[in-house]
Amino acid sequence: MLHLLKNLNIFRRPIRVLFQNRDPSLWLGGDMGRLMKTKETLDRSGVKSDFEFRCNVDLSNYDLVYLFNINREWTIKQFRNAKKQNKPVIVSTIFNPNEGTMEGVIELAGYASKLICAANLEAESLISYIGKEYKDKLVVLPRAIDRIFYKPRE
């Protein structure tokens, strides 16, 4: 994950990342687990990060906004807030075409620096909805694990 941040040309110490997702009191699903593991890993590498579920927050203290669930209404609202404040966005897509909304997803895909999928099947499904022109923005991290930070047991 850190190499993705370096490629955005915003990498300086300490980089400030705001993780945004839904209100954790509503549901603590797999997306929150992925958020917490990503946040924990980046924090250990020296990235400064916070979590916020509200949509219209001041982003002036952050270099990057990291969103989850590309086709959820709250994500689209959080994205539009980041765009309004000219902040780069990375999205852990967690895409399910049978849930959520498609309104705003293509706009978000066009603005995002990277779209991170946990499996090839998810990436293929997302591309079928948003179009092949966004394929270069896709990064598939199996089970959302970046091998720079995770070393499998021998």
Short mmCIF file of C-alpha atoms in Angstrom, two decimals:
data_model
loop_
_atom_site.label_atom_id
_atom_site.label_comp_id
_atom_site.label_asym_id
_atom_site.label_seq_id
_atom_site.Cartn_x
_atom_site.Cartn_y
_atom_site.Cartn_z
CA MET A 1 0.00 0.00 0.00
CA LEU A 2 2.83 2.39 0.83
CA HIS A 3 4.19 2.12 -2.72
CA LEU A 4 0.79 3.28 -4.01
CA LEU A 5 1.03 6.40 -1.86
CA LYS A 6 4.57 7.10 -3.07
CA ASN A 7 3.38 6.93 -6.67
CA LEU A 8 0.87 9.72 -6.03
CA ASN A 9 3.70 12.28 -5.66
CA ILE A 10 2.34 13.45 -2.33
CA PHE A 11 4.68 11.36 -0.20
CA ARG A 12 6.42 13.35 2.45
CA ARG A 13 6.89 12.68 6.11
CA PRO A 14 4.54 12.52 7.78
CA ILE A 15 1.81 11.95 5.20
CA ARG A 16 -1.71 12.45 6.58
CA VAL A 17 -4.47 10.10 5.43
CA LEU A 18 -8.14 10.29 6.32
CA PHE A 19 -9.89 6.94 6.14
CA GLN A 20 -13.61 7.28 5.51
CA ASN A 21 -16.32 4.65 5.61
CA ARG A 22 -19.75 4.21 7.12
CA ASP A 23 -20.64 4.82 10.74
CA PRO A 24 -19.16 1.81 12.58
CA SER A 25 -22.07 1.77 15.02
CA LEU A 26 -24.31 0.71 12.11
CA TRP A 27 -22.31 -2.32 11.02
CA LEU A 28 -18.89 -3.77 11.69
CA GLY A 29 -18.48 -5.88 8.55
CA GLY A 30 -15.49 -6.95 6.50
CA ASP A 31 -15.00 -3.45 5.14
CA MET A 32 -14.30 -2.13 8.63
CA GLY A 33 -11.83 -4.96 9.18
CA ARG A 34 -10.04 -4.04 5.97
CA LEU A 35 -10.04 -0.37 6.97
CA MET A 36 -8.59 -1.08 10.41
CA LYS A 37 -5.88 -3.42 9.07
CA THR A 38 -4.88 -0.94 6.35
CA LYS A 39 -4.83 1.92 8.86
CA GLU A 40 -2.79 -0.11 11.33
CA THR A 41 -0.24 -1.08 8.66
CA LEU A 42 0.17 2.45 7.35
CA ASP A 43 0.41 3.88 10.88
CA ARG A 44 3.26 1.44 11.63
CA SER A 45 5.09 2.70 8.54
CA GLY A 46 4.97 6.31 9.73
CA VAL A 47 1.80 7.49 7.99
CA LYS A 48 -0.44 9.58 10.21
CA SER A 49 -4.09 8.62 9.82
CA ASP A 50 -7.51 9.22 11.24
CA PHE A 51 -10.95 7.72 10.69
CA GLU A 52 -14.12 9.70 10.03
CA PHE A 53 -17.55 8.53 8.90
CA ARG A 54 -19.20 11.91 8.42
CA CYS A 55 -19.36 13.07 4.81
CA ASN A 56 -18.71 16.82 4.86
CA VAL A 57 -15.61 17.24 6.97
CA ASP A 58 -12.75 19.71 6.62
CA LEU A 59 -9.87 17.95 4.85
CA SER A 60 -7.30 20.72 5.10
CA ASN A 61 -5.11 18.66 7.47
CA TYR A 62 -4.95 15.66 5.11
CA ASP A 63 -2.91 14.78 2.04
CA LEU A 64 -5.16 11.95 0.89
CA VAL A 65 -8.63 10.52 1.45
CA TYR A 66 -8.97 6.73 1.47
CA LEU A 67 -12.54 5.52 0.86
CA PHE A 68 -14.24 2.13 1.06
CA ASN A 69 -17.25 0.66 -0.81
CA ILE A 70 -17.27 2.36 -4.21
CA ASN A 71 -21.01 2.04 -4.82
CA ARG A 72 -22.47 3.25 -1.53
CA GLU A 73 -24.26 6.56 -1.11
CA TRP A 74 -22.07 7.65 1.81
CA THR A 75 -18.93 6.93 -0.24
CA ILE A 76 -20.15 9.08 -3.12
CA LYS A 77 -20.87 11.94 -0.66
CA GLN A 78 -17.43 11.55 0.95
CA PHE A 79 -15.80 11.50 -2.50
CA ARG A 80 -17.57 14.66 -3.61
CA ASN A 81 -16.40 16.39 -0.44
CA ALA A 82 -12.79 15.33 -1.19
CA LYS A 83 -13.11 16.47 -4.80
CA LYS A 84 -14.52 19.84 -3.72
CA GLN A 85 -11.44 20.27 -1.50
CA ASN A 86 -9.03 19.04 -4.22
CA LYS A 87 -7.82 16.02 -2.26
CA PRO A 88 -6.56 12.88 -3.99
CA VAL A 89 -8.63 9.77 -3.36
CA ILE A 90 -7.87 6.05 -3.20
CA VAL A 91 -10.80 3.63 -3.05
CA SER A 92 -10.87 0.11 -1.69
CA THR A 93 -13.74 -0.77 -3.97
CA ILE A 94 -15.47 -3.67 -2.15
CA PHE A 95 -17.77 -3.68 -5.16
CA ASN A 96 -21.03 -5.60 -5.15
CA PRO A 97 -23.22 -4.80 -8.17
CA ASN A 98 -26.28 -6.20 -6.39
CA GLU A 99 -26.11 -3.68 -3.56
CA GLY A 100 -25.78 0.06 -3.26
CA THR A 101 -26.02 2.62 -6.02
CA MET A 102 -24.29 3.16 -9.33
CA GLU A 103 -25.02 6.89 -9.32
CA GLY A 104 -21.70 8.73 -9.05
CA VAL A 105 -19.53 5.60 -9.35
CA ILE A 106 -18.12 6.47 -12.78
CA GLU A 107 -17.43 10.02 -11.59
CA LEU A 108 -15.59 8.61 -8.56
CA ALA A 109 -13.65 6.10 -10.68
CA GLY A 110 -12.55 8.91 -12.97
CA TYR A 111 -11.33 11.07 -10.09
CA ALA A 112 -9.69 8.39 -7.93
CA SER A 113 -5.94 7.88 -8.16
CA LYS A 114 -6.29 4.13 -7.54
CA LEU A 115 -9.11 1.62 -7.28
CA ILE A 116 -8.09 -1.30 -5.09
CA CYS A 117 -9.90 -4.61 -5.52
CA ALA A 118 -9.42 -7.70 -3.36
CA ALA A 119 -9.78 -10.19 -6.25
CA ASN A 120 -9.65 -10.38 -10.02
CA LEU A 121 -13.34 -11.28 -10.13
CA GLU A 122 -14.22 -8.07 -8.28
CA ALA A 123 -12.04 -6.04 -10.68
CA GLU A 124 -13.64 -7.65 -13.73
CA SER A 125 -17.13 -7.02 -12.37
CA LEU A 126 -16.33 -3.39 -11.62
CA ILE A 127 -14.84 -2.82 -15.08
CA SER A 128 -17.97 -4.26 -16.67
CA TYR A 129 -19.95 -1.49 -14.93
CA ILE A 130 -17.62 1.50 -15.20
CA GLY A 131 -15.82 0.79 -18.48
CA LYS A 132 -12.41 -0.39 -19.65
CA GLU A 133 -10.99 3.13 -19.73
CA TYR A 134 -10.52 2.87 -15.93
CA LYS A 135 -8.60 -0.41 -16.04
CA ASP A 136 -5.23 1.32 -15.54
CA LYS A 137 -6.40 2.65 -12.19
CA LEU A 138 -7.21 -0.83 -10.87
CA VAL A 139 -4.87 -2.59 -8.49
CA VAL A 140 -5.72 -6.11 -7.41
CA LEU A 141 -4.34 -6.96 -3.98
CA PRO A 142 -5.36 -10.56 -3.24
CA ARG A 143 -7.51 -10.43 -0.14
CA ALA A 144 -6.38 -6.76 -0.01
CA ILE A 145 -2.94 -7.78 1.26
CA ASP A 146 0.03 -5.78 0.07
CA ARG A 147 3.09 -8.06 -0.06
CA ILE A 148 5.36 -5.18 0.94
CA PHE A 149 3.89 -5.33 4.44
CA TYR A 150 2.78 -8.94 4.68
CA LYS A 151 5.20 -11.84 4.51
CA PRO A 152 3.50 -15.25 4.33
CA ARG A 153 4.66 -17.91 6.74
CA GLU A 154 7.25 -20.27 5.31
#
